[in-house]
């Protein structure tokens, strides 16, 4: 579920733009992001299984004073609601972009009605029902698109030496925003909370921790592999062509070696499915967070805080998607917002993973803390550099 959540329209867009504009140079960012996601999600898995609490609920219990608890709750909700609203706008725009590609060009009635329909569908599924067959059908389409990228990667036979050169960390001129977008589309902050909520439902106690951690590493590792193949196929097909990527039809060119004239339809179907599934998971995670902070984490979908949190994200995302910006631009900006949000969530998570009162023998050891602090420093420095450049303080 977590892998399907981060392989959304943002992943396809950010990876395609990275490959088309910078070749294989930013593969290292995806490798770093995938390994980081595995580590951070492993913290969330351990916390959820040991404490039997949702991540936001566990965070609130570690705050000593009521003032600190309230301040932390406000910071957490503000950061996640704003970040998820940006992400939701990207999800809805991505689904509309997919339909546009399937139609072979701009929709005659524009993207507005599509975005409104997606918002209504996501809201109805969250508030009234969750039909499993719909979710499975949509996720199957995303998996189909992922398989298409993997097969195209094999058929295009990209230069292995060029790919390996991308393992060396470096940021090409003009590549900082793209590097942060790649990290933001892989290490999705709300997935930490969604994963924690699902883990404590799937496994009944901490004795299943090894199994849960193996599941975490394999599923996210496969998701990271798909992201790398999307970047690589775009680099092989589009880098150096001088082509500007403005819509899904442009992005679909990288699938031509596999499916020929069906490339646009294949990418469009996958983008639509990815956008719709992510348009459901983003408000779902926000609902969990708000419910855990203001209510009881059990039976969340029937509680008012859950519904309020989910509706706010859907309405905010819909408003952002209707502003009239190009869908590719909205999706890309959403990934940058996630990249800037990550240091805040990572700090909360690292603090919680070291709480011996709650976790006992399962709290972080020195190796986990070295990894956690290193991740926190790197994502913080990338965020600071981005802000400094925006203000003209960094060349």
Coordinates of C-alpha atoms in Angstrom, one line a residue:
X1 CA 0.0 0.0 0.0
X2 CA 2.8 2.4 0.9
X3 CA 4.7 1.7 -2.4
X4 CA 1.5 2.2 -4.4
X5 CA 1.0 5.5 -2.5
X6 CA 4.3 7.0 -3.4
X7 CA 4.3 5.7 -7.0
X8 CA 1.8 8.4 -7.9
X9 CA 1.7 11.1 -10.7
X10 CA 4.4 13.0 -8.8
X11 CA 6.8 10.1 -9.1
X12 CA 6.2 9.7 -12.9
X13 CA 6.4 13.5 -13.4
X14 CA 9.4 14.2 -11.3
X15 CA 11.4 11.2 -12.5
X16 CA 10.6 12.0 -16.2
X17 CA 11.6 15.6 -15.8
X18 CA 14.8 14.5 -14.0
X19 CA 15.7 12.1 -16.8
X20 CA 14.7 14.4 -19.6
X21 CA 16.6 17.4 -18.3
X22 CA 19.6 16.0 -16.5
X23 CA 20.1 12.5 -17.9
X24 CA 21.2 9.9 -15.3
X25 CA 22.9 12.5 -13.1
X26 CA 20.2 12.4 -10.3
X27 CA 19.8 8.7 -9.9
X28 CA 21.7 9.1 -6.6
X29 CA 18.9 11.2 -5.3
X30 CA 16.4 8.3 -5.8
X31 CA 18.8 5.8 -4.2
X32 CA 19.2 8.1 -1.2
X33 CA 15.4 8.7 -1.1
X34 CA 14.6 4.9 -1.3
X35 CA 17.1 3.9 1.4
X36 CA 15.9 6.8 3.6
X37 CA 12.3 5.8 3.1
X38 CA 13.1 2.3 4.2
X39 CA 14.9 3.5 7.3
X40 CA 12.2 6.1 8.3
X41 CA 9.3 3.7 7.6
X42 CA 11.1 1.1 9.7
X43 CA 11.0 3.5 12.7
X44 CA 7.3 4.0 12.1
X45 CA 6.7 0.3 11.9
X46 CA 8.6 -0.4 15.1
X47 CA 6.8 2.4 17.0
X48 CA 3.3 1.2 15.9
X49 CA 3.9 -2.4 16.7
X50 CA 5.5 -1.9 20.1
X51 CA 3.2 0.9 21.3
X52 CA 0.0 -0.2 19.5
X53 CA -0.6 3.5 18.8
X54 CA -0.8 5.6 15.7
X55 CA 2.2 7.7 15.0
X56 CA 0.6 11.1 15.8
X57 CA -1.0 9.6 18.9
X58 CA 2.3 8.3 20.1
X59 CA 4.0 11.7 19.4
X60 CA 1.4 13.5 21.5
X61 CA 2.0 11.1 24.5
X62 CA 5.7 11.9 24.6
X63 CA 5.0 15.6 25.1
X64 CA 5.4 16.4 28.8
X65 CA 3.5 19.7 29.3
X66 CA 0.1 20.6 27.9
X67 CA 1.5 23.8 26.3
X68 CA 4.2 21.7 24.5
X69 CA 1.6 19.2 23.5
X70 CA -0.7 21.9 22.0
X71 CA 2.2 23.6 20.2
X72 CA 3.4 20.3 18.8
X73 CA -0.1 19.4 17.6
X74 CA -0.5 22.8 15.9
X75 CA 2.9 22.4 14.2
X76 CA 2.2 18.9 13.1
X77 CA -1.3 19.5 11.8
X78 CA -0.3 22.7 10.0
X79 CA 2.7 21.1 8.3
X80 CA 0.9 18.0 7.3
X81 CA -2.3 19.6 6.2
X82 CA -0.5 22.2 4.1
X83 CA 1.9 19.5 2.7
X84 CA -0.9 17.1 1.9
X85 CA -3.1 19.8 0.4
X86 CA -0.2 20.6 -2.1
X87 CA 0.2 16.8 -2.7
X88 CA -3.6 16.4 -3.2
X89 CA -3.6 19.2 -5.8
X90 CA -0.8 17.3 -7.6
X91 CA -2.8 14.0 -7.3
X92 CA -5.9 15.5 -8.8
X93 CA -4.0 17.3 -11.5
X94 CA -2.2 14.1 -12.3
X95 CA -5.4 12.1 -12.7
X96 CA -6.7 14.9 -15.0
X97 CA -3.4 14.8 -16.9
X98 CA -3.9 11.0 -17.4
X99 CA -7.4 11.5 -18.8
X100 CA -6.0 14.2 -21.1
X101 CA -3.4 11.7 -22.4
X102 CA -5.9 9.0 -22.9
X103 CA -8.1 11.4 -24.9
X104 CA -5.1 12.3 -27.1
X105 CA -5.0 16.0 -26.2
X106 CA -6.7 18.7 -24.2
X107 CA -10.1 17.7 -22.9
X108 CA -12.9 19.7 -24.7
X109 CA -14.5 20.7 -21.5
X110 CA -11.2 21.4 -19.7
X111 CA -9.8 19.8 -16.5
X112 CA -12.1 21.5 -14.1
X113 CA -15.0 19.0 -14.3
X114 CA -12.6 16.1 -14.0
X115 CA -11.0 17.6 -10.8
X116 CA -14.4 18.2 -9.3
X117 CA -15.5 14.6 -10.1
X118 CA -12.3 13.2 -8.5
X119 CA -12.8 15.3 -5.4
X120 CA -16.4 14.1 -5.1
X121 CA -15.3 10.5 -5.6
X122 CA -12.5 10.6 -3.2
X123 CA -14.7 12.3 -0.6
X124 CA -17.5 9.7 -1.0
X125 CA -15.1 6.8 -0.7
X126 CA -13.6 8.2 2.5
X127 CA -16.8 9.3 4.1
X128 CA -19.2 6.6 3.1
X129 CA -17.4 3.5 1.9
X130 CA -14.2 2.0 0.7
X131 CA -15.0 -0.6 -2.0
X132 CA -12.0 -2.9 -2.2
X133 CA -12.5 -3.9 -5.8
X134 CA -12.1 -0.2 -6.9
X135 CA -8.9 0.2 -5.0
X136 CA -7.5 -3.1 -6.4
X137 CA -8.5 -2.2 -10.0
X138 CA -6.8 1.2 -9.7
X139 CA -3.6 -0.2 -8.1
X140 CA -3.5 -2.9 -10.8
X141 CA -3.4 -0.1 -13.4
X142 CA -0.5 1.5 -11.6
X143 CA 1.3 -1.8 -11.4
X144 CA 0.7 -2.3 -15.1
X145 CA 2.3 1.1 -15.8
X146 CA 5.2 0.2 -13.5
X147 CA 5.8 -3.0 -15.4
X148 CA 5.7 -1.1 -18.7
X149 CA 8.5 1.1 -17.5
X150 CA 10.5 -1.9 -16.3
X151 CA 10.2 -3.6 -19.7
X152 CA 10.9 -0.4 -21.6
X153 CA 14.1 0.0 -19.6
X154 CA 15.2 -3.4 -20.7
X155 CA 14.3 -2.9 -24.4
X156 CA 16.0 0.5 -24.6
X157 CA 19.3 -0.9 -23.2
X158 CA 20.5 2.3 -21.7
X159 CA 24.3 2.8 -21.2
X160 CA 25.1 1.0 -17.9
X161 CA 28.2 3.2 -17.5
X162 CA 26.1 6.3 -17.7
X163 CA 23.6 4.9 -15.2
X164 CA 26.4 4.0 -12.8
X165 CA 27.8 7.6 -13.1
X166 CA 24.5 8.7 -11.7
X167 CA 25.3 6.9 -8.4
X168 CA 27.8 9.6 -7.6
X169 CA 26.1 12.4 -5.6
X170 CA 26.3 15.7 -7.4
X171 CA 23.8 18.4 -8.3
X172 CA 24.0 19.6 -11.9
X173 CA 23.4 23.3 -12.7
X174 CA 19.7 24.0 -12.2
X175 CA 19.1 20.5 -10.7
X176 CA 18.5 21.4 -7.0
X177 CA 14.7 21.7 -7.3
X178 CA 14.6 18.5 -9.2
X179 CA 16.7 16.7 -6.7
X180 CA 14.4 17.8 -3.8
X181 CA 11.4 16.9 -5.9
X182 CA 12.7 13.3 -6.4
X183 CA 13.3 13.1 -2.6
X184 CA 9.9 14.6 -1.9
X185 CA 8.0 12.2 -4.2
X186 CA 9.7 9.1 -2.6
X187 CA 9.9 10.0 1.1
X188 CA 6.2 11.0 1.4
X189 CA 5.7 12.3 5.0
X190 CA 2.1 11.2 5.3
X191 CA 3.0 7.6 4.4
X192 CA 4.8 7.3 7.7
X193 CA 1.4 7.9 9.5
X194 CA -0.5 5.7 7.0
X195 CA 2.0 2.9 7.4
X196 CA 1.9 3.0 11.2
X197 CA -1.9 2.9 11.2
X198 CA -2.0 -0.1 8.8
X199 CA 0.8 -2.0 10.6
X200 CA -1.0 -2.2 13.9
X201 CA -4.1 -3.5 12.2
X202 CA -2.2 -6.1 10.1
X203 CA 0.1 -7.5 12.9
X204 CA -1.2 -8.1 16.4
X205 CA 2.0 -7.7 18.5
X206 CA 5.7 -6.9 18.4
X207 CA 6.7 -10.5 17.9
X208 CA 5.9 -9.9 14.2
X209 CA 8.4 -7.0 14.0
X210 CA 10.9 -8.9 11.8
X211 CA 8.2 -9.9 9.3
X212 CA 6.9 -6.3 9.2
X213 CA 10.3 -4.9 8.6
X214 CA 11.1 -7.4 5.8
X215 CA 7.7 -6.5 4.2
X216 CA 8.7 -2.8 4.5
X217 CA 12.2 -3.2 2.9
X218 CA 11.0 -5.3 0.0
X219 CA 7.9 -3.3 -0.9
X220 CA 9.7 0.1 -0.7
X221 CA 12.8 -1.3 -2.4
X222 CA 10.6 -2.4 -5.4
X223 CA 9.0 1.0 -5.5
X224 CA 12.4 2.7 -5.6
X225 CA 13.4 0.4 -8.4
X226 CA 10.4 1.4 -10.5
X227 CA 11.3 5.1 -9.9
X228 CA 14.8 4.6 -11.1
X229 CA 13.6 2.8 -14.2
X230 CA 11.2 5.7 -15.0
X231 CA 14.1 8.2 -14.7
X232 CA 16.4 6.0 -16.8
X233 CA 13.9 5.4 -19.6
X234 CA 13.3 9.2 -19.8
X235 CA 17.0 9.8 -19.8
X236 CA 17.6 7.3 -22.6
X237 CA 14.6 8.5 -24.7
X238 CA 14.4 12.2 -24.0
X239 CA 17.7 13.6 -22.7
X240 CA 19.4 15.9 -25.2
X241 CA 16.4 16.0 -27.4
X242 CA 15.7 19.6 -26.5
X243 CA 12.0 18.6 -26.0
X244 CA 10.1 20.5 -23.2
X245 CA 7.9 18.3 -21.1
X246 CA 4.6 20.0 -20.6
X247 CA 2.0 17.2 -20.6
X248 CA 1.5 13.5 -20.4
X249 CA 1.8 13.1 -24.2
X250 CA 5.4 14.4 -24.0
X251 CA 6.1 12.0 -21.1
X252 CA 4.7 9.1 -23.0
X253 CA 7.4 9.1 -25.6
X254 CA 9.7 7.1 -23.4
X255 CA 7.2 4.1 -23.6
X256 CA 7.2 4.1 -27.4
X257 CA 9.8 1.3 -27.7
X258 CA 7.5 -1.1 -25.8
X259 CA 3.9 -0.3 -26.8
X260 CA 4.3 2.0 -29.8
X261 CA 1.2 4.0 -30.6
X262 CA -0.4 2.8 -27.3
X263 CA 2.3 4.6 -25.3
X264 CA 0.2 7.7 -24.6
X265 CA -2.9 5.6 -23.6
X266 CA -0.7 3.4 -21.4
X267 CA 0.9 6.3 -19.5
X268 CA -2.5 8.1 -19.3
X269 CA -4.2 5.1 -17.7
X270 CA -1.5 4.7 -15.2
X271 CA -1.4 8.4 -14.4
X272 CA -5.1 8.5 -13.9
X273 CA -5.0 5.5 -11.6
X274 CA -2.0 6.8 -9.7
X275 CA -3.7 10.2 -9.2
X276 CA -7.0 8.8 -8.1
X277 CA -5.5 6.3 -5.6
X278 CA -3.2 8.9 -4.1
X279 CA -6.1 11.4 -4.0
X280 CA -7.7 9.0 -1.6
X281 CA -4.6 8.0 0.5
X282 CA -3.5 11.7 1.2
X283 CA -6.7 12.8 2.9
X284 CA -7.0 9.3 4.5
X285 CA -3.6 9.8 6.2
X286 CA -4.5 13.4 7.3
X287 CA -7.8 12.1 8.7
X288 CA -5.9 9.5 10.8
X289 CA -3.5 12.2 12.0
X290 CA -6.2 14.6 13.1
X291 CA -8.2 11.8 14.7
X292 CA -5.2 10.5 16.6
X293 CA -4.5 14.0 18.0
X294 CA -8.0 15.0 18.9
X295 CA -9.8 11.7 19.4
X296 CA -9.4 8.0 19.8
X297 CA -7.5 6.1 17.2
X298 CA -9.9 3.3 17.1
X299 CA -12.8 3.3 14.6
X300 CA -11.3 6.4 12.9
X301 CA -13.5 6.5 9.9
X302 CA -16.6 7.0 12.0
X303 CA -15.2 9.9 14.0
X304 CA -15.7 13.6 13.3
X305 CA -12.1 14.7 13.5
X306 CA -11.2 12.1 10.9
X307 CA -13.8 13.4 8.5
X308 CA -12.9 17.0 9.1
X309 CA -9.2 16.4 8.4
X310 CA -9.9 14.4 5.2
X311 CA -12.4 17.0 3.9
X312 CA -10.0 19.9 4.5
X313 CA -7.3 18.2 2.4
X314 CA -9.7 17.3 -0.4
X315 CA -11.1 20.8 -0.6
X316 CA -7.7 22.5 -0.4
X317 CA -6.3 20.2 -3.0
X318 CA -9.2 20.7 -5.3
X319 CA -8.9 24.5 -5.0
X320 CA -5.2 24.3 -5.8
X321 CA -5.8 22.1 -8.8
X322 CA -8.4 24.5 -10.1
X323 CA -6.1 27.6 -10.1
X324 CA -5.3 27.1 -13.7
X325 CA -1.6 26.2 -13.5
X326 CA -0.2 23.5 -15.8
X327 CA -0.7 20.1 -14.2
X328 CA 3.0 19.2 -14.6
X329 CA 3.9 22.4 -12.7
X330 CA 1.5 21.7 -9.9
X331 CA 2.7 18.1 -9.4
X332 CA 6.3 19.3 -9.4
X333 CA 5.7 22.0 -6.8
X334 CA 3.9 19.5 -4.6
X335 CA 7.0 17.3 -4.5
X336 CA 9.2 20.3 -3.5
X337 CA 6.7 21.1 -0.7
X338 CA 7.0 17.5 0.5
X339 CA 10.8 17.8 0.4
X340 CA 10.7 20.9 2.6
X341 CA 8.2 19.3 5.0
X342 CA 10.3 16.2 5.5
X343 CA 12.9 17.6 8.1
X344 CA 10.0 18.5 10.5
X345 CA 8.5 15.1 10.4
X346 CA 11.9 13.3 10.5
X347 CA 12.7 15.3 13.7
X348 CA 9.5 14.2 15.4
X349 CA 10.0 10.6 14.3
X350 CA 13.6 10.5 15.5
X351 CA 12.6 11.9 18.9
X352 CA 9.9 9.3 19.3
X353 CA 12.1 6.4 18.2
X354 CA 14.5 7.2 21.1
X355 CA 11.7 7.3 23.7
X356 CA 12.7 4.4 26.1
X357 CA 9.6 4.9 28.2
X358 CA 7.4 3.9 25.3
X359 CA 9.6 1.6 23.4
X360 CA 11.9 0.0 26.0
X361 CA 14.4 -2.4 24.5
X362 CA 13.0 -1.5 21.0
X363 CA 14.1 2.2 21.2
X364 CA 16.9 3.3 18.8
X365 CA 20.4 2.1 19.3
X366 CA 23.5 4.1 18.3
X367 CA 23.5 2.7 14.7
X368 CA 19.9 3.7 14.1
X369 CA 20.5 7.1 15.6
X370 CA 23.6 7.7 13.4
X371 CA 21.5 6.9 10.3
X372 CA 18.5 9.0 11.6
X373 CA 20.7 12.0 12.4
X374 CA 22.5 11.8 9.0
X375 CA 19.2 11.6 7.2
X376 CA 17.9 14.6 9.2
X377 CA 21.0 16.7 8.4
X378 CA 21.0 15.9 4.7
X379 CA 17.3 16.7 4.1
X380 CA 17.6 19.8 6.3
X381 CA 20.6 21.1 4.3
X382 CA 18.8 20.5 1.0
X383 CA 15.8 22.4 2.4
X384 CA 17.9 25.3 3.7
X385 CA 19.8 25.5 0.5
X386 CA 16.6 25.7 -1.5
X387 CA 15.2 28.5 0.7
X388 CA 18.6 30.4 0.6
X389 CA 18.7 30.3 -3.1
X390 CA 15.1 31.5 -3.4
X391 CA 16.1 34.5 -1.2
X392 CA 19.2 35.1 -3.2
X393 CA 21.6 34.1 -0.4
X394 CA 23.1 31.1 -2.2
X395 CA 24.5 31.2 -5.7

